[in-house]
PDB file of C-alpha atoms in Angstrom:
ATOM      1  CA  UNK A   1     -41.934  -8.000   2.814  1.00 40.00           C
ATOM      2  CA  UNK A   2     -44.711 -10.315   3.822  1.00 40.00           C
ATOM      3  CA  UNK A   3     -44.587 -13.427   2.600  1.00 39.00           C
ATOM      4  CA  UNK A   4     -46.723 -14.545  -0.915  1.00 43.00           C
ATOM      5  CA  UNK A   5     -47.562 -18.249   0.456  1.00 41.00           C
ATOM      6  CA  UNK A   6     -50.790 -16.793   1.151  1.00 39.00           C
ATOM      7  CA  UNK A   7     -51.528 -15.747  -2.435  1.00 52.00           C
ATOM      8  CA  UNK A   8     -50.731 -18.747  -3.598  1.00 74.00           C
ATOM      9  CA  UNK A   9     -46.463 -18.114  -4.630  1.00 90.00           C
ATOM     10  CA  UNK A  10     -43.190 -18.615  -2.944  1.00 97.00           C
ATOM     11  CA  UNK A  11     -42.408 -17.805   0.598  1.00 97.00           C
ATOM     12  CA  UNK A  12     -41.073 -14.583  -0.746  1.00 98.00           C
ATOM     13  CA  UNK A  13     -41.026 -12.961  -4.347  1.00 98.00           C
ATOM     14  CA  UNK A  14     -37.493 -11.087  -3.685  1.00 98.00           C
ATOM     15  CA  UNK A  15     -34.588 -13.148  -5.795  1.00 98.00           C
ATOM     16  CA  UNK A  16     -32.046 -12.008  -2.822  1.00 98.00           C
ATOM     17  CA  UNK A  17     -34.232 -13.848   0.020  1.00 98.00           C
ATOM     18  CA  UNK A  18     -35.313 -17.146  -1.641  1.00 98.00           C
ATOM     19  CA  UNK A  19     -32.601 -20.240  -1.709  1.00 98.00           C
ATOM     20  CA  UNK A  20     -31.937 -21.864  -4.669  1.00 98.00           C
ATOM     21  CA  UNK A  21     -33.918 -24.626  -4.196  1.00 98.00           C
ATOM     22  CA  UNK A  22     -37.476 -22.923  -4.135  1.00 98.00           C
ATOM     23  CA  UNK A  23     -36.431 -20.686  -6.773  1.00 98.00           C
ATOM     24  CA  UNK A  24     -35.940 -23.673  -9.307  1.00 98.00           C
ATOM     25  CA  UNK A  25     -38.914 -24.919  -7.967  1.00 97.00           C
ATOM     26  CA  UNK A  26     -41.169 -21.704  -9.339  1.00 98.00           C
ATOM     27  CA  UNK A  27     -39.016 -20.493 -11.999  1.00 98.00           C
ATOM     28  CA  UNK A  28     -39.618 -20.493 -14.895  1.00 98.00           C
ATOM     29  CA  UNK A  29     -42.718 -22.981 -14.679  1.00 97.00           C
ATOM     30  CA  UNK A  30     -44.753 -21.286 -12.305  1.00 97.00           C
ATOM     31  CA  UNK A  31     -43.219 -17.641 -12.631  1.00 98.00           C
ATOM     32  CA  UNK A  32     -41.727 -16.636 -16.246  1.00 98.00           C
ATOM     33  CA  UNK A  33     -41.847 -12.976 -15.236  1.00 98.00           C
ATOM     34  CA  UNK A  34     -39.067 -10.226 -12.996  1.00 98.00           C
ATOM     35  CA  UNK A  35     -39.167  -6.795 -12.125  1.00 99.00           C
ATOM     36  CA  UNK A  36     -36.486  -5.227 -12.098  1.00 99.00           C
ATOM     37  CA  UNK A  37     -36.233  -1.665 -10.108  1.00 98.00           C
ATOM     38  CA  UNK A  38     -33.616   0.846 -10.995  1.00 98.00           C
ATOM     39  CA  UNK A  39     -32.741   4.440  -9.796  1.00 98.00           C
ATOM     40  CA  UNK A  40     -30.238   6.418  -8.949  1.00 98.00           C
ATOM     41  CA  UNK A  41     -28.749   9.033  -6.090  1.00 98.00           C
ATOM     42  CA  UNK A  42     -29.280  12.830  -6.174  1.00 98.00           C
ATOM     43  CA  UNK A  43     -31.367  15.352  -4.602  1.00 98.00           C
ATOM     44  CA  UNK A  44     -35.247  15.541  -4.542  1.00 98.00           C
ATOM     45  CA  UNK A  45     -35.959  18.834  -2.961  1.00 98.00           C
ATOM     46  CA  UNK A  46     -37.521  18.223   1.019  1.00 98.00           C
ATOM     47  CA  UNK A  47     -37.334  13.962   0.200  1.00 98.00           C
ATOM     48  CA  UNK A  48     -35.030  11.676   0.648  1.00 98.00           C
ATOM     49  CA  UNK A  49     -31.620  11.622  -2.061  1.00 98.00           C
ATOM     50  CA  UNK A  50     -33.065   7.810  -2.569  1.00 98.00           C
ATOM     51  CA  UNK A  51     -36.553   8.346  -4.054  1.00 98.00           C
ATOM     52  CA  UNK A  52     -35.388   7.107  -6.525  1.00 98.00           C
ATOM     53  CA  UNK A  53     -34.632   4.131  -5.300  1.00 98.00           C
ATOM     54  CA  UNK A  54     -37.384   3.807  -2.564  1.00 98.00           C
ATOM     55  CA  UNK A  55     -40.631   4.449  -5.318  1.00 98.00           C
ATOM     56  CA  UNK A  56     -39.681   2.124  -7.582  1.00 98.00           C
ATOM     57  CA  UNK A  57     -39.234  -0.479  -5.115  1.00 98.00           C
ATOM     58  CA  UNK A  58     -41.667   0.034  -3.443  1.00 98.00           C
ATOM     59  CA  UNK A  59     -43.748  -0.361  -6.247  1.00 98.00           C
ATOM     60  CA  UNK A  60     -42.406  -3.473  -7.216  1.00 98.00           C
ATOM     61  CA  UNK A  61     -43.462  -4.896  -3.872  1.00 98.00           C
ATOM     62  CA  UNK A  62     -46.897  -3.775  -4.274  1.00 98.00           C
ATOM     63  CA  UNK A  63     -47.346  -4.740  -7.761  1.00 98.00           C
ATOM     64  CA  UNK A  64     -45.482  -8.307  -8.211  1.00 98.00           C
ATOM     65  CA  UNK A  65     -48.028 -10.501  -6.564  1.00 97.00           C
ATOM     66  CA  UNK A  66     -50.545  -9.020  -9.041  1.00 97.00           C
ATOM     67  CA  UNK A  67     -48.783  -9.691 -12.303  1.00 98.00           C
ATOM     68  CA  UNK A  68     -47.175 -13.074 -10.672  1.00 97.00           C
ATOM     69  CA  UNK A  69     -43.443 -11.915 -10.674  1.00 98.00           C
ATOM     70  CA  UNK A  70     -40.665 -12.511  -8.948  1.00 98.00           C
ATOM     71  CA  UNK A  71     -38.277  -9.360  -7.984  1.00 98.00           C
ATOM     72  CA  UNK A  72     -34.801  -8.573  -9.036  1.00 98.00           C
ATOM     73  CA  UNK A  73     -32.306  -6.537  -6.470  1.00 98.00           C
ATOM     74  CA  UNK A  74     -32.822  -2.858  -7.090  1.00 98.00           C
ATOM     75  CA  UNK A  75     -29.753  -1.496  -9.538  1.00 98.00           C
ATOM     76  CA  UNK A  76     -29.161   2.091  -6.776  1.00 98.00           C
ATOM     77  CA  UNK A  77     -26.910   4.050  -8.985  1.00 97.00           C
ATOM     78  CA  UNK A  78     -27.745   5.328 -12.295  1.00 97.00           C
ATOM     79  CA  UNK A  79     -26.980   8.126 -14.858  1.00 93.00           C
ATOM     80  CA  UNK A  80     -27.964  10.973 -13.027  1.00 92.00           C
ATOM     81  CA  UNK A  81     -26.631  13.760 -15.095  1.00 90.00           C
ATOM     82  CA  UNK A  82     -26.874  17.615 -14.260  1.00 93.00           C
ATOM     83  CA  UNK A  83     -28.079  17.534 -10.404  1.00 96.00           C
ATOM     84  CA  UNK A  84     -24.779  15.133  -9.279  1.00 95.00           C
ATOM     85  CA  UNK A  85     -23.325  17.918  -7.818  1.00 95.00           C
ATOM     86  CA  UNK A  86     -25.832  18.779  -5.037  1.00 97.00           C
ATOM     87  CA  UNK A  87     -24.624  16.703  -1.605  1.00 97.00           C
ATOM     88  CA  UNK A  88     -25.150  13.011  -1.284  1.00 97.00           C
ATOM     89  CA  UNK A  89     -25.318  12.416  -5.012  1.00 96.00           C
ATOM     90  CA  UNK A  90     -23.252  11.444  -7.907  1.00 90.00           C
ATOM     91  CA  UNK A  91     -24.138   9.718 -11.287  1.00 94.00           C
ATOM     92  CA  UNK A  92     -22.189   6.429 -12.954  1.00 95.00           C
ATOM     93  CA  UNK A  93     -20.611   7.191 -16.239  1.00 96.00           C
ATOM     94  CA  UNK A  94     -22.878   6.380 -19.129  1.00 96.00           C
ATOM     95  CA  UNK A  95     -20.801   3.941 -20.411  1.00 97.00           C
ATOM     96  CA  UNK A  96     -20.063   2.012 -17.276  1.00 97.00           C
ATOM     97  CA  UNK A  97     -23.610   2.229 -15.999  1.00 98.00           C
ATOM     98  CA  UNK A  98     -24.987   0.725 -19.412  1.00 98.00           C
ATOM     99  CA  UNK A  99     -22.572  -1.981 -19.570  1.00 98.00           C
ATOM    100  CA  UNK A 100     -23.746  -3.062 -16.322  1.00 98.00           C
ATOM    101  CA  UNK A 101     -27.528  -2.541 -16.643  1.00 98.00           C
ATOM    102  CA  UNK A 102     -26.982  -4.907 -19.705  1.00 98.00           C
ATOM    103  CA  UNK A 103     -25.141  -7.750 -17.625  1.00 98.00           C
ATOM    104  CA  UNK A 104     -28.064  -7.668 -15.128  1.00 98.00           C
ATOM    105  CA  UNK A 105     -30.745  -8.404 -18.345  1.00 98.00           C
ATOM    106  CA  UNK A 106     -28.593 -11.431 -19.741  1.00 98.00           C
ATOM    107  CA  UNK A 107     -28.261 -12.444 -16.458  1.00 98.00           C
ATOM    108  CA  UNK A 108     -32.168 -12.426 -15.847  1.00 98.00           C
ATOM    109  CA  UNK A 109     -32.615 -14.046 -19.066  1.00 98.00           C
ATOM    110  CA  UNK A 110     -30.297 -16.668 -18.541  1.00 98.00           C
ATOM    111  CA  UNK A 111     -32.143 -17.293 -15.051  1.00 98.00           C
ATOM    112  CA  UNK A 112     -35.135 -18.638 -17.407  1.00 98.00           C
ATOM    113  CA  UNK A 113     -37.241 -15.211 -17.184  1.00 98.00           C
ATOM    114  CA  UNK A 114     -39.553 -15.227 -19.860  1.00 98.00           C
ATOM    115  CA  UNK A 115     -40.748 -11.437 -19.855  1.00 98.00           C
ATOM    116  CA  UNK A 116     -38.498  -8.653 -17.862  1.00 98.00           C
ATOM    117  CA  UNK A 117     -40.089  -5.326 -16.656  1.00 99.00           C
ATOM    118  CA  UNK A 118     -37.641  -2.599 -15.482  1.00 98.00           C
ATOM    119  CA  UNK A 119     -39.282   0.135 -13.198  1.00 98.00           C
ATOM    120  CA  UNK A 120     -37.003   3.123 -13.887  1.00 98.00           C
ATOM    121  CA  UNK A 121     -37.628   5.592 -10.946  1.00 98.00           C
ATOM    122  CA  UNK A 122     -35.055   8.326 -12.786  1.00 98.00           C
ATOM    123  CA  UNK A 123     -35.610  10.315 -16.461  1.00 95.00           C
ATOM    124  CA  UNK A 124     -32.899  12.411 -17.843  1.00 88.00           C
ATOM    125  CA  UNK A 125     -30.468  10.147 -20.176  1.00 93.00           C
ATOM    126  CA  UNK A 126     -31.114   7.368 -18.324  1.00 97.00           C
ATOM    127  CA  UNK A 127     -34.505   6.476 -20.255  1.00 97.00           C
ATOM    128  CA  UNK A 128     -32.701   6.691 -23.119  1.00 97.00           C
ATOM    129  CA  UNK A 129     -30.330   4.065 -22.016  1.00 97.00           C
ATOM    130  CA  UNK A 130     -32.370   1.682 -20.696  1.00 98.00           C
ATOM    131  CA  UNK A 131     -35.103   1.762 -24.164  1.00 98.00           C
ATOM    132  CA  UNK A 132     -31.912   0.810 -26.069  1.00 98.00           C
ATOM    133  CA  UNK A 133     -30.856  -2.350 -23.921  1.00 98.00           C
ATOM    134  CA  UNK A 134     -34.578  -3.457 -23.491  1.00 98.00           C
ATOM    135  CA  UNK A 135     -33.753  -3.779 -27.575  1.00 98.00           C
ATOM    136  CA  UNK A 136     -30.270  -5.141 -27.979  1.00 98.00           C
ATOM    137  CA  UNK A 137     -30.930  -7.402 -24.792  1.00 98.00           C
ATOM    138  CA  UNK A 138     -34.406  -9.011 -25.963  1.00 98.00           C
ATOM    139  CA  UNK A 139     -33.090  -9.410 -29.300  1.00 98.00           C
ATOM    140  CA  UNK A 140     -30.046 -11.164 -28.403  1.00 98.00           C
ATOM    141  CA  UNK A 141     -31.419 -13.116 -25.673  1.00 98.00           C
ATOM    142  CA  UNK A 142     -35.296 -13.941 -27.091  1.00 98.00           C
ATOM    143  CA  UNK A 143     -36.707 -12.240 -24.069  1.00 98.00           C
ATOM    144  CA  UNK A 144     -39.312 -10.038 -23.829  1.00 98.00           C
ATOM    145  CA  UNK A 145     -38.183  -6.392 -22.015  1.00 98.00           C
ATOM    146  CA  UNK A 146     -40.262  -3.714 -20.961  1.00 98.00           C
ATOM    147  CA  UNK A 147     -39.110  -0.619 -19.652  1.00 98.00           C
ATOM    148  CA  UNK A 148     -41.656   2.022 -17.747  1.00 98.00           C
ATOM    149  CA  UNK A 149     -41.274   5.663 -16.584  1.00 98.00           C
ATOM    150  CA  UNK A 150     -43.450   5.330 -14.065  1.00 98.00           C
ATOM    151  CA  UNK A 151     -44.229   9.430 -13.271  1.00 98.00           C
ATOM    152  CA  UNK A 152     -43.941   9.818 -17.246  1.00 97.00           C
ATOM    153  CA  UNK A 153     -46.238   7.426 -18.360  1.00 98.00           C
ATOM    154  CA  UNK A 154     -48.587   8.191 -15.141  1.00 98.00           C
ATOM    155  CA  UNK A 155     -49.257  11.467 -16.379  1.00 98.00           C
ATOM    156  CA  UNK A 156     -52.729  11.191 -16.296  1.00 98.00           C
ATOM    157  CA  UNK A 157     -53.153  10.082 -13.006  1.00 98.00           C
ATOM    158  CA  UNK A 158     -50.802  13.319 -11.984  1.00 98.00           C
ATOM    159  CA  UNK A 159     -53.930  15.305 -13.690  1.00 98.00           C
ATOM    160  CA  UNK A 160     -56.747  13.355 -12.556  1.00 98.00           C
ATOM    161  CA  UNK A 161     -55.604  13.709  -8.616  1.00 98.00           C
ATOM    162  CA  UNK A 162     -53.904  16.908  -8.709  1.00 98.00           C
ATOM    163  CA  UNK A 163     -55.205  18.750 -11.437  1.00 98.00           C
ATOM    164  CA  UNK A 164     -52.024  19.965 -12.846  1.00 98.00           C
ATOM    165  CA  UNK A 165     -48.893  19.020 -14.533  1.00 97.00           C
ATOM    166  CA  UNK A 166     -46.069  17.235 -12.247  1.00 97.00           C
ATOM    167  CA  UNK A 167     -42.349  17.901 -11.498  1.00 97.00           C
ATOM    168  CA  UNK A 168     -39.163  15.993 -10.437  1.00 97.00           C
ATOM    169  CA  UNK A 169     -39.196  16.552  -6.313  1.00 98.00           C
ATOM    170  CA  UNK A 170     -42.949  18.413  -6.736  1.00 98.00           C
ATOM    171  CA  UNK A 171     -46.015  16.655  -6.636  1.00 97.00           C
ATOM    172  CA  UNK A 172     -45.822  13.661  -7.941  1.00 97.00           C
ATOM    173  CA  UNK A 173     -42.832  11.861  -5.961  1.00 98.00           C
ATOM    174  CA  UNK A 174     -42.769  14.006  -3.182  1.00 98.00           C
ATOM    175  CA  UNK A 175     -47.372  11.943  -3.116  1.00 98.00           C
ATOM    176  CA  UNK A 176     -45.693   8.979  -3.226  1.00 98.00           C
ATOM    177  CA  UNK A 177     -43.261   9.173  -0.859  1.00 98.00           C
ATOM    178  CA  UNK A 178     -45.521  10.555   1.457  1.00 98.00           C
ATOM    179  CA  UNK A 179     -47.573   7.383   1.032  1.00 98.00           C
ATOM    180  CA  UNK A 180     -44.354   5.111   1.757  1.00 98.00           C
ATOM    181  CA  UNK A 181     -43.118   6.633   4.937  1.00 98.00           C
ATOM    182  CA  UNK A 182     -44.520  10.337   5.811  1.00 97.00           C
ATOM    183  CA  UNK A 183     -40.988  10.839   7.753  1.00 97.00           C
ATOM    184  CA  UNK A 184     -38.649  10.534   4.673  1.00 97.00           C
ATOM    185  CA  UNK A 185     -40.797  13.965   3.506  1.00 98.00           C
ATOM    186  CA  UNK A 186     -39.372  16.849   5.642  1.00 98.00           C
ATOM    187  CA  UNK A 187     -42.366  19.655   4.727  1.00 97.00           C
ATOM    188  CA  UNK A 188     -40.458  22.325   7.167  1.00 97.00           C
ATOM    189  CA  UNK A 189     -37.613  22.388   5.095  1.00 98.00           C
ATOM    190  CA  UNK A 190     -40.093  23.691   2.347  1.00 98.00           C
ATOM    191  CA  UNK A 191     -39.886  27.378   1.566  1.00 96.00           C
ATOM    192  CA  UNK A 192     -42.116  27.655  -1.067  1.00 96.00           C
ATOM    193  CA  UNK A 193     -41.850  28.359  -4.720  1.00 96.00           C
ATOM    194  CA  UNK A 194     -38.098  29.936  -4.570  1.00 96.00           C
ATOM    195  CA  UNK A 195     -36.995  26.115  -4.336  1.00 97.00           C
ATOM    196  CA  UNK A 196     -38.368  24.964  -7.611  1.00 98.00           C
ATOM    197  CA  UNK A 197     -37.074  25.872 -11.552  1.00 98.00           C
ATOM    198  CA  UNK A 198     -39.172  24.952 -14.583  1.00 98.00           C
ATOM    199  CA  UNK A 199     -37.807  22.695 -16.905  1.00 97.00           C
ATOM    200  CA  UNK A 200     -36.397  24.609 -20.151  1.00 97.00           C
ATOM    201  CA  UNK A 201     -37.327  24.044 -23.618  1.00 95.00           C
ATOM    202  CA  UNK A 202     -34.993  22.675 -25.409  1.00 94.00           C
ATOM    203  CA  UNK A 203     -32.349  24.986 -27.163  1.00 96.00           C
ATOM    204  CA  UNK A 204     -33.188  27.493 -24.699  1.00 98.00           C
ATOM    205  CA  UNK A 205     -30.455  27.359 -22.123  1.00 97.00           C
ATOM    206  CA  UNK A 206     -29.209  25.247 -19.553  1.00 95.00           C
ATOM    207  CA  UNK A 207     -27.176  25.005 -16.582  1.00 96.00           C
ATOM    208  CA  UNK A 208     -24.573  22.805 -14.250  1.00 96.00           C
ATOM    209  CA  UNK A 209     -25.571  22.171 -11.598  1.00 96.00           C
ATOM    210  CA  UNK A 210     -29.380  22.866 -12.281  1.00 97.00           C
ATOM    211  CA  UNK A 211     -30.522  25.683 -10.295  1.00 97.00           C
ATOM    212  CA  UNK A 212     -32.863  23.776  -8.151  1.00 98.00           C
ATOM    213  CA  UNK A 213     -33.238  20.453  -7.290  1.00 98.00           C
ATOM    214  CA  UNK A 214     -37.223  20.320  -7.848  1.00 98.00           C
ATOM    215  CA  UNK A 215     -38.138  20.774 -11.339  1.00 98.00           C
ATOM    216  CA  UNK A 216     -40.760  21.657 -12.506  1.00 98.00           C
ATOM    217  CA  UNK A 217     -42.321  19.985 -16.186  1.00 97.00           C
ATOM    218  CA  UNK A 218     -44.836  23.298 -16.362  1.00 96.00           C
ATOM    219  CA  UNK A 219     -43.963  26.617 -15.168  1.00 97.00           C
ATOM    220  CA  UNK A 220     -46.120  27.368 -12.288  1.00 96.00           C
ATOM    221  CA  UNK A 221     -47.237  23.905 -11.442  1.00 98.00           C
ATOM    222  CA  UNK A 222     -46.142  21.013 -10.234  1.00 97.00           C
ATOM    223  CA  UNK A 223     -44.660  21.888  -6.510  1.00 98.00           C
ATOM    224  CA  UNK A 224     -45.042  19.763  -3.550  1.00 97.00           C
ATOM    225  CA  UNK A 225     -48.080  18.508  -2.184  1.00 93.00           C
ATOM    226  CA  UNK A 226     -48.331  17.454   1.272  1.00 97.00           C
ATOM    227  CA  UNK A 227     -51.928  16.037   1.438  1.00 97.00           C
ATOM    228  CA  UNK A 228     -51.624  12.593   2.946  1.00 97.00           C
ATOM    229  CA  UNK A 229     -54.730  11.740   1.744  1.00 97.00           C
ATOM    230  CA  UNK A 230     -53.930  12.831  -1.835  1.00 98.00           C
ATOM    231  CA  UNK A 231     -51.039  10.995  -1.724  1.00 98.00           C
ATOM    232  CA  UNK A 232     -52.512   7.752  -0.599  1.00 98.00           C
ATOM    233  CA  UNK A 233     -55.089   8.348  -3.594  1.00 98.00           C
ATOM    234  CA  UNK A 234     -52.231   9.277  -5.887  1.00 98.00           C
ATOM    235  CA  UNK A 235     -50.122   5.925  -4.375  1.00 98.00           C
ATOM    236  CA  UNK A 236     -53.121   3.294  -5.292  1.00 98.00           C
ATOM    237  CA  UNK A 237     -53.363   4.969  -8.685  1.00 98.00           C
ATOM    238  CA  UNK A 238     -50.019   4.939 -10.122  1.00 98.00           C
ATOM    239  CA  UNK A 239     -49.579   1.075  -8.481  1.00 98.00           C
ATOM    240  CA  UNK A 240     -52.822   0.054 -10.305  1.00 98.00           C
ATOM    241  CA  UNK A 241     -51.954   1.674 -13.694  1.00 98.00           C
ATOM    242  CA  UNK A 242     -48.267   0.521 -13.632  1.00 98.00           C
ATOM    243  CA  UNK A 243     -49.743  -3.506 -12.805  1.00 98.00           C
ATOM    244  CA  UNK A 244     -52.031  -3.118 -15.956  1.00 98.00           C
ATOM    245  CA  UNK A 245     -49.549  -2.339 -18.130  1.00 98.00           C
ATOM    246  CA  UNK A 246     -47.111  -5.075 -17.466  1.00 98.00           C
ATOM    247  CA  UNK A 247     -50.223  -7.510 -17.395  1.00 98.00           C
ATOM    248  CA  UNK A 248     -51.828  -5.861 -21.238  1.00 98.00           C
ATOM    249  CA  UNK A 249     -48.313  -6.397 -22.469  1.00 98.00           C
ATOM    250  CA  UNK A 250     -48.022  -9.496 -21.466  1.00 98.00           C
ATOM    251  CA  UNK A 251     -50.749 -10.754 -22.427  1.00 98.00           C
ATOM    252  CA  UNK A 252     -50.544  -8.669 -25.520  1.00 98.00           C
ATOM    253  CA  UNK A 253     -47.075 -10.790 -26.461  1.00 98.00           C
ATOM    254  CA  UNK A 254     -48.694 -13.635 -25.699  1.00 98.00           C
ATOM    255  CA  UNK A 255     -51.734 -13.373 -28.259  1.00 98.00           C
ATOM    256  CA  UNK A 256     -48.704 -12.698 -31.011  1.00 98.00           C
ATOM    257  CA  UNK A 257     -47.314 -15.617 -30.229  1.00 98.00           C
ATOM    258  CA  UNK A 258     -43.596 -13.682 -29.707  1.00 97.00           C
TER     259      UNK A 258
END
């Protein structure tokens, strides 16, 4: 990462590569807010096992000299749930995993952090999870949590660029990886539809593992997308939504007086 000197904060806005020193210096006078990226491990059709990981990091970097923030370590492992048993991935138990998640909050809150915003790059239970700790932790602490599913709440943007729905491993992550690093995207691997499962409504059935590793939210749309230029499109967009939400809510607390 470059460094933020330029735009006018610290020689670097990741907590693991500033000394002690300069981070007293800017927190929590000068920066009151983190973002915190979590994920998890487990397959994402022809991307890398880490998207998870790598978009909401990724996105952190891009976005935290817009809303002023510093950024936390990434939290890797999460609750991944049915697709652990494909190669290369496993999932924390629930318990475990949200014991932990909760240690990191205190500790950002006891670090002076004012306003915490968790990028959470994987759904399934783990949404769940982390909506329940931005409670408990905020309340007990008095500090303000917000917790975004990026591809969820960027639904629109899916639409408005693609023109259809998205899917876990289809369009949507598959865009934005492309936009990170084209060669963590391996488009020869892809053999078409055969590799992708709709989602099932609920009480319907299910199945573990899950029968693909690309899901689809729709049937019938939402596979991969391998236009760069989409994806760059699709890239700018999501960044730009996701910084506007953490600065309205902000600013939103702020007006309350909370």
């Amino acid at each position: 990462m470059k460094s933020s000197r330029k735009r006018g904060g610290p020689t670097t806005r990741e907590m693991e590569r500033i000394n002690w020193m300069e981070f007293r210096e800017w927190v929590p006078e000068r920066i009151d807010t983190v973002l915190l990226p979590l994920g998890t491990m487990e397959p994402h059709g022809v991307t890398a096992n880490g998207t998870d990981i790598i978009i909401p990091l990724t996105m952190a970097r891009e976005i935290a000299p817009r809303v002023h923030a510093m950024i936390a370590p990434v939290i890797p492992y999460g609750f991944t749930g049915s697709l652990d048993a494909y190669p290369g991935s496993f999932t924390i138990p629930e318990d475990v995993y949200r014991d932990y998640v909760r240690a990191v909050l205190v500790g950002l809150a006891r670090n002076r952090f004012k306003n915490i915003a968790m990028l959470n790059g994987h759904g399934a239970g783990q949404t769940a999870v982390l909506a329940a700790l931005a409670q408990e932790v905020g309340r007990e602490t008095s500090t303000r949590i917000l917790a975004v599913n990026w591809w969820s709440y960027c639904t629109d943007v899916c639409q408005e660029v693609f023109g259809e729905d998205g899917g876990h491993a289809g369009n949507t992550e598959t865009a934005y990886m492309l936009a990170i690093d084209p060669t963590l995207v391996e488009r020869k691997r892809y053999s078409g539809p055969k590799m992708a499962t709709a989602i099932p409504a609920p009480n319907t059935w299910n199945a573990y593992p899950f029968p693909s590793s690309i899901l689809l939210y729709q049937e019938g749309e939402g596979y991969p997308n391998f236009d760069v230029a989409k994806a760059k499109t699709y890239f700018e967009k999501v960044n730009r939504k996701v910084a506007r939400l953490i600065e309205d809510t902000i600013d939103k607390w702020d007006v309350a007086g909370l």
